[in-house]
Amino acid sequence: MDQGDKILPRDGQRNILITSALPYVNNVPHLGNIVGSVLSADVFSRYHKARGHPTLYICGTDEYGTATETKALEEGISPKELCDKYAQVHAEIYEWFEIGFDIFGRTSTDQQKDIVQHIFRKLHENDYLVERTSRQPYCEKHKSFLADRFIEGTCPKCGYDDARGDQCDSCGSVDYEPLDLIKPRCKIDPDVTPIARDTRHIHLQLDKLQPKIEQWSKEASVKGNWSRNGKIITESWLKQGLRDRGISRDLKWGVPIPLDVFTTEHDREMYKDKVFYVWFDACIGYVSITANYTDDWARWWRNPDNVQLYQFMGKDNVPFHAVIFPGSQIGTGEKWTMLHHLSTTEYLNYESGKFSKSRGVGVFGNNARDTNVPPDVWRYYLLKNRPETGDTQFEWKYFIEQNNSELLAKLGNFVNRVIKLVNSKIYNSIIPNYLDRFSDIVFEKPKKEINEYLEQYLQEMEAVNLKAGVQTAMQIAQAGNNFLQSNSFDNKLAANEPAKAAAVTGIAINIIYLCASIFEPYLPATSKSILEQLQAPFLLIPDHWTADDIKPGHQIGKAKYLFSQIDPKMEEEWRNLFGGTQAERAKKEEEAAKAAAKKAAQKAKKAERKSKKSEPVNVEKTATAGAEPMANQEPVDAVTDGVQQVTLPTS
């Protein structure tokens, strides 16, 4: 592995290691998944890189476990083929959203196996593991134990006849065991009735580790300023008292249990077909993905004195990151980089309901792309509505409004107005000598105001208050608009007060330059466009803004629009499009396409008949009429155009 261009910690510097919750591979992420983890982590990563800190952002697909085997069974492919398929789907969606991972890896790797087994061996050596016997469903036909999701039957709570062993989709109950299902059946072969059989599994003794976990979390949550909901969930788990939890499963798809820890042939035989439970090994995926990125992974993960670990996730994932994974690290007795800051979000709901992977309700990653709205607009809206302290709601009305009244009206118009004037004959794209009036007292107030906003922005970003950070960045853009307005920035000012106009222009250009830096974590494509128009390199976000980074005499490029108006009529169209389930959408799209094709074909046929009636009948004309274009359009073109016009984006 070439290590020459790898990001590694540096002595004497602030080194930032960032992870976002590994998305489960078996489905397409929706907007709530995206803003809750990968997008939020991306903003924080970009911010620290823009501050000049060595920063590594790690993510990847979580690929092992029952859900993968179940989904592969449904699709008639192997778990490996399923993971290959969906890992690519995830990667493409995140690439479109411009998520800047340093590596987007996978957990089904040799590095994952090696590191998981190493941690397991250390836990075994330190006496934090215990074996337990339990009764589990067993399929006599397939000679294997059945995971919860491989059992279906009638819910013992509500009578729904298609409940799973782990949950009833009708009443939502999870308060039953798989064998409590009435008339249970094997998902693989519904004609087979599972039986109960004893099986042995390895448990991690979290109860034995609790005092050490508790001491660590109390210190880390304060020092790292964890999100409030992250603290509450962690404290709740610890208050209830931890218990040992099984870390092995009777599955084929997963990291195998290392047999060398067992002393008898009987035990080795018993565990030879078992794998680790996904909740135990998933968080270790951060380490193994880093090991796939660099052979020097330990410089990030075994370096607690020089590396700060920030982890981003939805609140459902808190126990795994704040209790179980740290407990496993502590249990090894080794030096590990452990959680510094826990950033957790509440739920992003969709219109009047909830996003649902299983039912396909709401906007999923691929749907966002199909609207033809640029990624930066999506990023801005999602981050401004990030559910940091409570649930928030995605609404098409405000999505459109925030594009039109904020991105376009504030940031876009400010940048375009200034650059267009510099492009004009007044300055011919050359920044004028603004130094003569640069220090006038009248300009000190706006400079001070922007520096106060900059200080506020830095504080918010350091505290991982990303929602407040983007709002403060927009306040700086609005301060730029106010600066132009208060100084009557236009052609007349340049004609009547050239020295003042030059100073206003120079300061305004440098406000734009600052905006390119502070918006880069949120709007990377917009920042890139601004820098191209300024023909200037990226400016690291400063502690203090001097307003003179772009000097007099600098030549800028041509003005380009940063954003476009979205027609408010799209609100209803998008709401109708994304209001149903994926199956309903597909059916609606198919019906619309067929109707359009039929209508276009009928129209073409009618026009052809009319054309024939209006022409004199002669042998030559009759022979060629069917081949002539109608109004510069072939009938087949009319059919395909009709389909193109009404075909809706796929989900």
XYZ file of N, CA and C in Angstrom, residues 109-262:
462
model
N -13.985 -7.483 5.029
C -12.590 -7.503 4.584
C -11.748 -8.362 5.515
N -10.559 -8.706 5.058
C -9.616 -9.462 5.898
C -9.186 -8.645 7.109
N -9.029 -7.327 6.911
C -8.640 -6.471 8.037
C -9.705 -6.496 9.130
N -10.979 -6.523 8.720
C -12.057 -6.609 9.713
C -11.949 -7.908 10.504
N -11.750 -8.998 9.804
C -11.629 -10.288 10.479
C -10.463 -10.285 11.465
N -9.320 -9.777 11.028
C -8.120 -9.810 11.872
C -8.291 -8.968 13.138
N -8.839 -7.752 12.978
C -8.942 -6.840 14.127
C -10.050 -7.283 15.079
N -11.181 -7.738 14.533
C -12.262 -8.246 15.389
C -11.778 -9.446 16.194
N -11.106 -10.367 15.533
C -10.624 -11.555 16.237
C -9.559 -11.202 17.273
N -8.728 -10.192 16.983
C -7.726 -9.755 17.956
C -8.405 -9.216 19.218
N -9.409 -8.355 19.047
C -10.119 -7.788 20.197
C -10.813 -8.896 20.983
N -11.404 -9.850 20.265
C -12.062 -10.982 20.927
C -11.065 -11.774 21.773
N -9.898 -12.042 21.211
C -8.889 -12.812 21.949
C -8.458 -12.082 23.224
N -8.292 -10.761 23.134
C -7.883 -9.997 24.322
C -8.989 -10.007 25.386
N -10.240 -9.926 24.945
C -11.349 -10.001 25.893
C -11.391 -11.377 26.556
N -11.071 -12.389 25.787
C -11.036 -13.755 26.313
C -9.904 -13.902 27.334
N -8.738 -13.379 26.987
C -7.589 -13.455 27.896
C -7.875 -12.742 29.213
N -8.632 -11.640 29.127
C -8.890 -10.827 30.315
C -10.161 -11.242 31.062
N -10.723 -12.376 30.663
C -11.847 -12.979 31.379
C -13.105 -12.102 31.367
N -13.383 -11.497 30.200
C -14.609 -10.715 30.058
C -15.650 -11.428 29.199
N -15.444 -12.695 28.921
C -16.382 -13.465 28.109
C -16.926 -14.633 28.917
N -18.157 -15.028 28.598
C -18.783 -16.161 29.269
C -19.702 -16.862 28.268
N -19.882 -18.164 28.429
C -20.780 -18.913 27.546
C -22.154 -19.054 28.187
N -23.189 -18.964 27.347
C -24.561 -19.152 27.811
C -25.280 -20.114 26.862
N -26.194 -20.878 27.432
C -27.023 -21.770 26.624
C -28.432 -21.189 26.530
N -28.995 -21.212 25.341
C -30.362 -20.725 25.148
C -31.077 -21.613 24.143
N -32.409 -21.540 24.172
C -33.197 -22.311 23.213
C -33.522 -21.412 22.027
N -33.156 -21.877 20.835
C -33.325 -21.094 19.620
C -34.085 -21.914 18.580
N -34.760 -21.242 17.657
C -35.455 -21.951 16.579
C -34.455 -22.690 15.686
N -34.833 -23.899 15.318
C -33.943 -24.730 14.504
C -34.759 -25.322 13.357
N -34.174 -25.280 12.146
C -34.833 -25.847 10.973
C -34.232 -27.225 10.703
N -35.034 -28.253 10.856
C -34.532 -29.613 10.662
C -34.219 -29.898 9.197
N -34.933 -29.253 8.308
C -34.701 -29.499 6.885
C -33.346 -28.965 6.450
N -32.998 -27.748 6.910
C -31.748 -27.121 6.487
C -30.610 -27.361 7.474
N -30.940 -28.058 8.583
C -29.918 -28.407 9.575
C -29.189 -27.171 10.094
N -29.965 -26.163 10.458
C -29.336 -24.943 10.956
C -30.293 -24.190 11.875
N -29.686 -23.412 12.815
C -30.483 -22.526 13.648
C -30.941 -21.343 12.803
N -32.090 -20.804 13.150
C -32.665 -19.711 12.375
C -32.552 -18.402 13.148
N -31.974 -17.412 12.514
C -31.951 -16.073 13.106
C -33.384 -15.536 13.158
N -33.597 -14.522 14.002
C -34.953 -14.017 14.233
C -35.694 -13.687 12.935
N -34.961 -13.066 11.984
C -35.620 -12.624 10.756
C -35.920 -13.766 9.789
N -35.419 -14.964 10.091
C -35.683 -16.110 9.228
C -36.912 -16.899 9.709
N -37.606 -16.333 10.700
C -38.831 -16.971 11.184
C -39.998 -16.012 10.977
N -41.084 -16.535 10.455
C -42.296 -15.758 10.267
C -43.461 -16.536 10.854
N -44.543 -15.823 11.152
C -45.721 -16.477 11.709
C -46.745 -15.453 12.139
N -47.695 -15.873 12.943
C -48.757 -14.983 13.416
C -48.328 -14.311 14.713
N -48.483 -12.982 14.736
C -48.065 -12.202 15.911
C -48.872 -12.613 17.134
N -48.206 -12.929 18.249
C -48.929 -13.311 19.472
C -49.632 -12.136 20.136
N -49.330 -10.914 19.691
C -49.919 -9.714 20.297
C -51.175 -9.247 19.565
N -51.090 -9.211 18.215
C -52.203 -8.619 17.459
C -52.846 -9.574 16.459
N -52.229 -10.726 16.226
C -52.805 -11.689 15.301
C -52.430 -11.487 13.849
N -51.558 -10.505 13.568
C -51.088 -10.289 12.189
C -50.355 -11.542 11.711
N -50.722 -12.042 10.524
C -50.234 -13.367 10.117
C -48.911 -13.363 9.368
N -48.243 -12.193 9.287
C -46.966 -12.142 8.569
C -45.903 -11.436 9.416
N -45.938 -11.694 10.718
C -44.957 -11.080 11.622
C -43.615 -11.796 11.510
N -42.520 -11.061 11.790
C -41.184 -11.638 11.807
C -40.824 -12.055 13.225
N -39.770 -12.834 13.327
C -39.324 -13.293 14.635
C -38.802 -12.194 15.524
N -38.410 -11.048 14.934
C -37.863 -9.952 15.734
C -38.819 -8.779 15.887
N -39.883 -8.715 15.043
C -40.785 -7.564 15.116
C -42.034 -7.812 14.289
N -43.151 -7.279 14.761
C -44.396 -7.310 13.990
C -44.572 -5.965 13.310
N -44.648 -5.949 11.988
C -44.799 -4.698 11.251
C -46.198 -4.113 11.384
N -47.149 -4.910 11.857
C -48.518 -4.419 11.998
C -48.701 -3.629 13.287
N -48.348 -4.237 14.417
C -48.542 -3.539 15.701
C -47.255 -2.936 16.250
N -46.118 -3.261 15.630
C -44.829 -2.708 16.056
C -44.205 -3.401 17.240
N -44.826 -4.443 17.731
C -44.320 -5.108 18.931
C -42.983 -5.811 18.677
N -42.091 -5.685 19.674
C -40.833 -6.444 19.669
C -40.734 -7.269 20.954
N -41.811 -7.206 21.747
C -41.816 -7.815 23.073
C -42.281 -9.273 23.014
N -41.570 -10.069 22.229
C -41.846 -11.507 22.189
C -40.625 -12.218 21.633
N -40.540 -13.517 21.897
C -39.453 -14.322 21.371
C -39.887 -14.950 20.042
N -38.945 -15.298 19.167
C -39.316 -15.881 17.865
C -40.236 -17.090 17.983
N -39.978 -17.910 18.985
C -40.798 -19.115 19.130
C -42.163 -18.836 19.750
N -42.409 -17.563 20.146
C -43.736 -17.184 20.628
C -44.720 -17.000 19.476
N -44.216 -16.891 18.252
C -45.091 -16.726 17.097
C -46.045 -17.917 16.986
N -47.270 -17.638 16.630
C -48.258 -18.695 16.414
C -48.055 -19.262 15.007
N -48.039 -20.562 14.895
C -47.775 -21.244 13.628
C -46.488 -20.716 12.979
N -45.364 -20.788 13.693
C -44.102 -20.291 13.119
C -43.697 -21.109 11.899
N -43.035 -20.443 10.951
C -42.588 -21.117 9.734
C -41.218 -20.595 9.345
N -40.469 -21.419 8.656
C -39.136 -21.042 8.171
C -39.296 -20.138 6.964
N -38.608 -18.994 6.968
C -38.707 -18.053 5.850
C -38.150 -18.667 4.568
N -37.132 -19.495 4.716
C -36.515 -20.113 3.547
C -37.464 -21.132 2.920
N -38.145 -21.888 3.757
C -39.090 -22.898 3.277
C -40.334 -22.838 4.170
N -41.369 -22.100 3.747
C -42.556 -21.875 4.584
C -43.289 -23.146 4.998
N -43.025 -24.265 4.327
C -43.696 -25.512 4.693
C -43.074 -26.177 5.920
N -41.931 -25.673 6.347
C -41.209 -26.270 7.472
C -41.519 -25.505 8.759
N -41.849 -26.227 9.803
C -42.095 -25.620 11.117
C -40.837 -25.755 11.974
N -40.270 -24.644 12.417
C -39.057 -24.715 13.252
C -39.355 -25.376 14.602
N -38.343 -25.975 15.166
C -38.442 -26.550 16.511
C -37.468 -25.825 17.420
N -37.639 -26.000 18.718
C -36.720 -25.383 19.687
C -35.569 -26.343 19.974
N -34.347 -25.770 19.974
C -33.181 -26.594 20.266
C -32.158 -25.737 21.018
N -31.451 -26.379 21.936
C -30.432 -25.654 22.705
C -29.240 -25.299 21.817
N -28.707 -24.096 22.039
C -27.473 -23.689 21.375
C -26.646 -22.866 22.357
N -25.332 -22.909 22.202
C -24.444 -22.155 23.094
C -23.857 -20.963 22.356
N -23.762 -19.833 23.091
C -23.186 -18.632 22.511
C -22.278 -17.928 23.507
N -21.381 -17.132 22.970
C -20.441 -16.373 23.786
C -21.047 -15.012 24.101
N -20.964 -14.594 25.363
C -21.495 -13.302 25.799
C -20.358 -12.414 26.305
N -20.478 -11.129 26.016
C -19.549 -10.136 26.553
C -20.115 -9.654 27.892
N -19.298 -9.733 28.937
C -19.758 -9.387 30.282
C -19.684 -7.874 30.516
N -20.658 -7.184 29.932
C -20.718 -5.735 30.095
C -20.967 -5.354 31.551
N -21.668 -6.214 32.287
C -21.903 -5.929 33.700
C -20.585 -5.877 34.470
N -19.665 -6.738 34.114
C -18.349 -6.758 34.760
C -17.522 -5.534 34.365
N -17.771 -5.044 33.158
C -17.044 -3.877 32.649
C -17.696 -2.556 33.056
N -18.917 -2.597 33.592
C -19.671 -1.366 33.831
C -18.920 -0.317 34.648
N -18.265 -0.650 35.764
C -17.583 0.407 36.533
C -16.566 1.190 35.698
N -15.820 0.475 34.854
C -14.824 1.153 34.019
C -15.489 1.960 32.910
N -16.552 1.418 32.315
C -17.282 2.155 31.277
C -17.889 3.425 31.869
N -18.454 3.291 33.060
C -19.113 4.418 33.719
C -18.116 5.528 34.039
N -16.983 5.160 34.562
C -15.960 6.158 34.893
C -15.479 6.867 33.636
N -15.241 6.091 32.583
C -14.780 6.694 31.329
C -15.830 7.642 30.747
N -17.099 7.211 30.681
C -18.136 8.013 30.024
C -18.409 9.316 30.770
N -18.332 9.287 32.098
C -18.549 10.511 32.872
C -17.507 11.566 32.516
N -16.279 11.136 32.386
C -15.204 12.078 32.051
C -15.283 12.507 30.585
N -15.476 11.529 29.685
C -15.459 11.821 28.254
C -16.626 12.699 27.834
N -17.820 12.472 28.400
C -19.003 13.237 27.987
C -18.881 14.711 28.341
N -18.187 14.995 29.445
C -17.976 16.390 29.846
C -16.837 17.012 29.038
N -15.721 16.313 28.987
C -14.556 16.834 28.274
C -14.837 17.028 26.788
N -15.580 16.083 26.192
C -15.871 16.156 24.767
C -17.163 16.868 24.434
N -17.898 17.331 25.468
C -19.142 18.073 25.256
C -20.101 17.307 24.342
N -20.480 16.109 24.776
C -21.373 15.271 23.973
C -22.718 15.952 23.760
N -23.395 15.554 22.690
C -24.761 16.007 22.462
C -25.638 15.595 23.640
N -26.625 16.424 23.936
C -27.475 16.184 25.110
C -28.170 14.824 25.037
N -28.738 14.506 23.866
C -29.453 13.227 23.776
C -28.495 12.039 23.889
N -27.261 12.215 23.418
C -26.257 11.162 23.562
C -25.937 10.889 25.026
N -25.820 11.967 25.802
C -25.562 11.820 27.238
C -26.726 11.107 27.926
N -27.939 11.536 27.611
C -29.128 10.984 28.278
C -29.272 9.488 27.994
N -29.088 9.103 26.735
C -29.234 7.697 26.365
C -28.168 6.847 27.045
N -26.931 7.353 27.064
C -25.839 6.617 27.714
C -26.097 6.459 29.207
N -26.480 7.552 29.848
C -26.748 7.512 31.291
C -27.904 6.565 31.604
N -28.900 6.525 30.732
C -30.046 5.641 30.942
C -29.622 4.179 30.904
N -28.796 3.833 29.935
C -28.293 2.459 29.843
C -27.517 2.070 31.104
N -26.668 2.971 31.534
C -25.839 2.667 32.700
C -26.670 2.620 33.980
N -27.662 3.485 34.068
C -28.513 3.518 35.254
C -29.319 2.224 35.394
N -29.796 1.686 34.275
C -30.560 0.439 34.294
C -29.689 -0.745 34.688
N -28.386 -0.578 34.490
C -27.460 -1.665 34.784
C -27.198 -2.505 33.555
N -25.933 -2.635 33.195
C -25.578 -3.417 32.016
C -25.658 -4.904 32.333
N -25.906 -5.691 31.328
C -25.928 -7.148 31.479
C -25.077 -7.747 30.367
N -24.721 -9.005 30.541
C -23.917 -9.616 29.479
C -24.780 -9.770 28.226
N -24.152 -9.621 27.074
C -24.873 -9.681 25.797
C -24.161 -10.651 24.861
N -24.945 -11.438 24.156
C -24.376 -12.394 23.220
C -23.624 -11.717 22.088
N -22.454 -12.225 21.778
C -21.671 -11.647 20.683
C -21.443 -12.655 19.560
N -22.120 -13.798 19.611
C -22.001 -14.771 18.519
C -23.397 -15.139 18.023
N -23.449 -15.634 16.774
C -24.714 -16.005 16.164
C -24.523 -17.233 15.281
N -25.602 -17.984 15.100
C -25.587 -19.143 14.212
C -25.886 -18.685 12.788
N -24.898 -18.070 12.183
C -25.025 -17.566 10.812
C -23.802 -17.991 10.012
N -23.891 -17.795 8.715
C -22.743 -18.083 7.846
C -22.027 -16.804 7.432
N -22.785 -15.698 7.293
C -22.228 -14.461 6.751
C -21.763 -13.569 7.903
N -20.470 -13.571 8.169
C -19.926 -12.764 9.249
C -18.481 -13.139 9.530
N -17.905 -12.483 10.519
C -16.538 -12.791 10.943
C -16.569 -14.067 11.777
N -15.821 -15.113 11.386
C -15.875 -16.376 12.131
C -15.236 -16.255 13.514
N -15.782 -17.035 14.451
C -15.191 -17.105 15.788
C -13.842 -17.826 15.677
N -12.755 -17.249 16.193
C -11.462 -17.946 16.140
C -11.457 -19.163 17.066
N -11.141 -20.286 16.513
C -11.250 -21.534 17.281
C -10.051 -21.791 18.180
N -8.975 -21.027 18.003
C -7.770 -21.304 18.789
C -7.900 -20.917 20.261
N -8.993 -20.237 20.633
C -9.162 -19.879 22.046
C -9.774 -21.034 22.846
N -10.293 -22.041 22.136
C -10.953 -23.154 22.816
C -9.955 -24.284 23.069
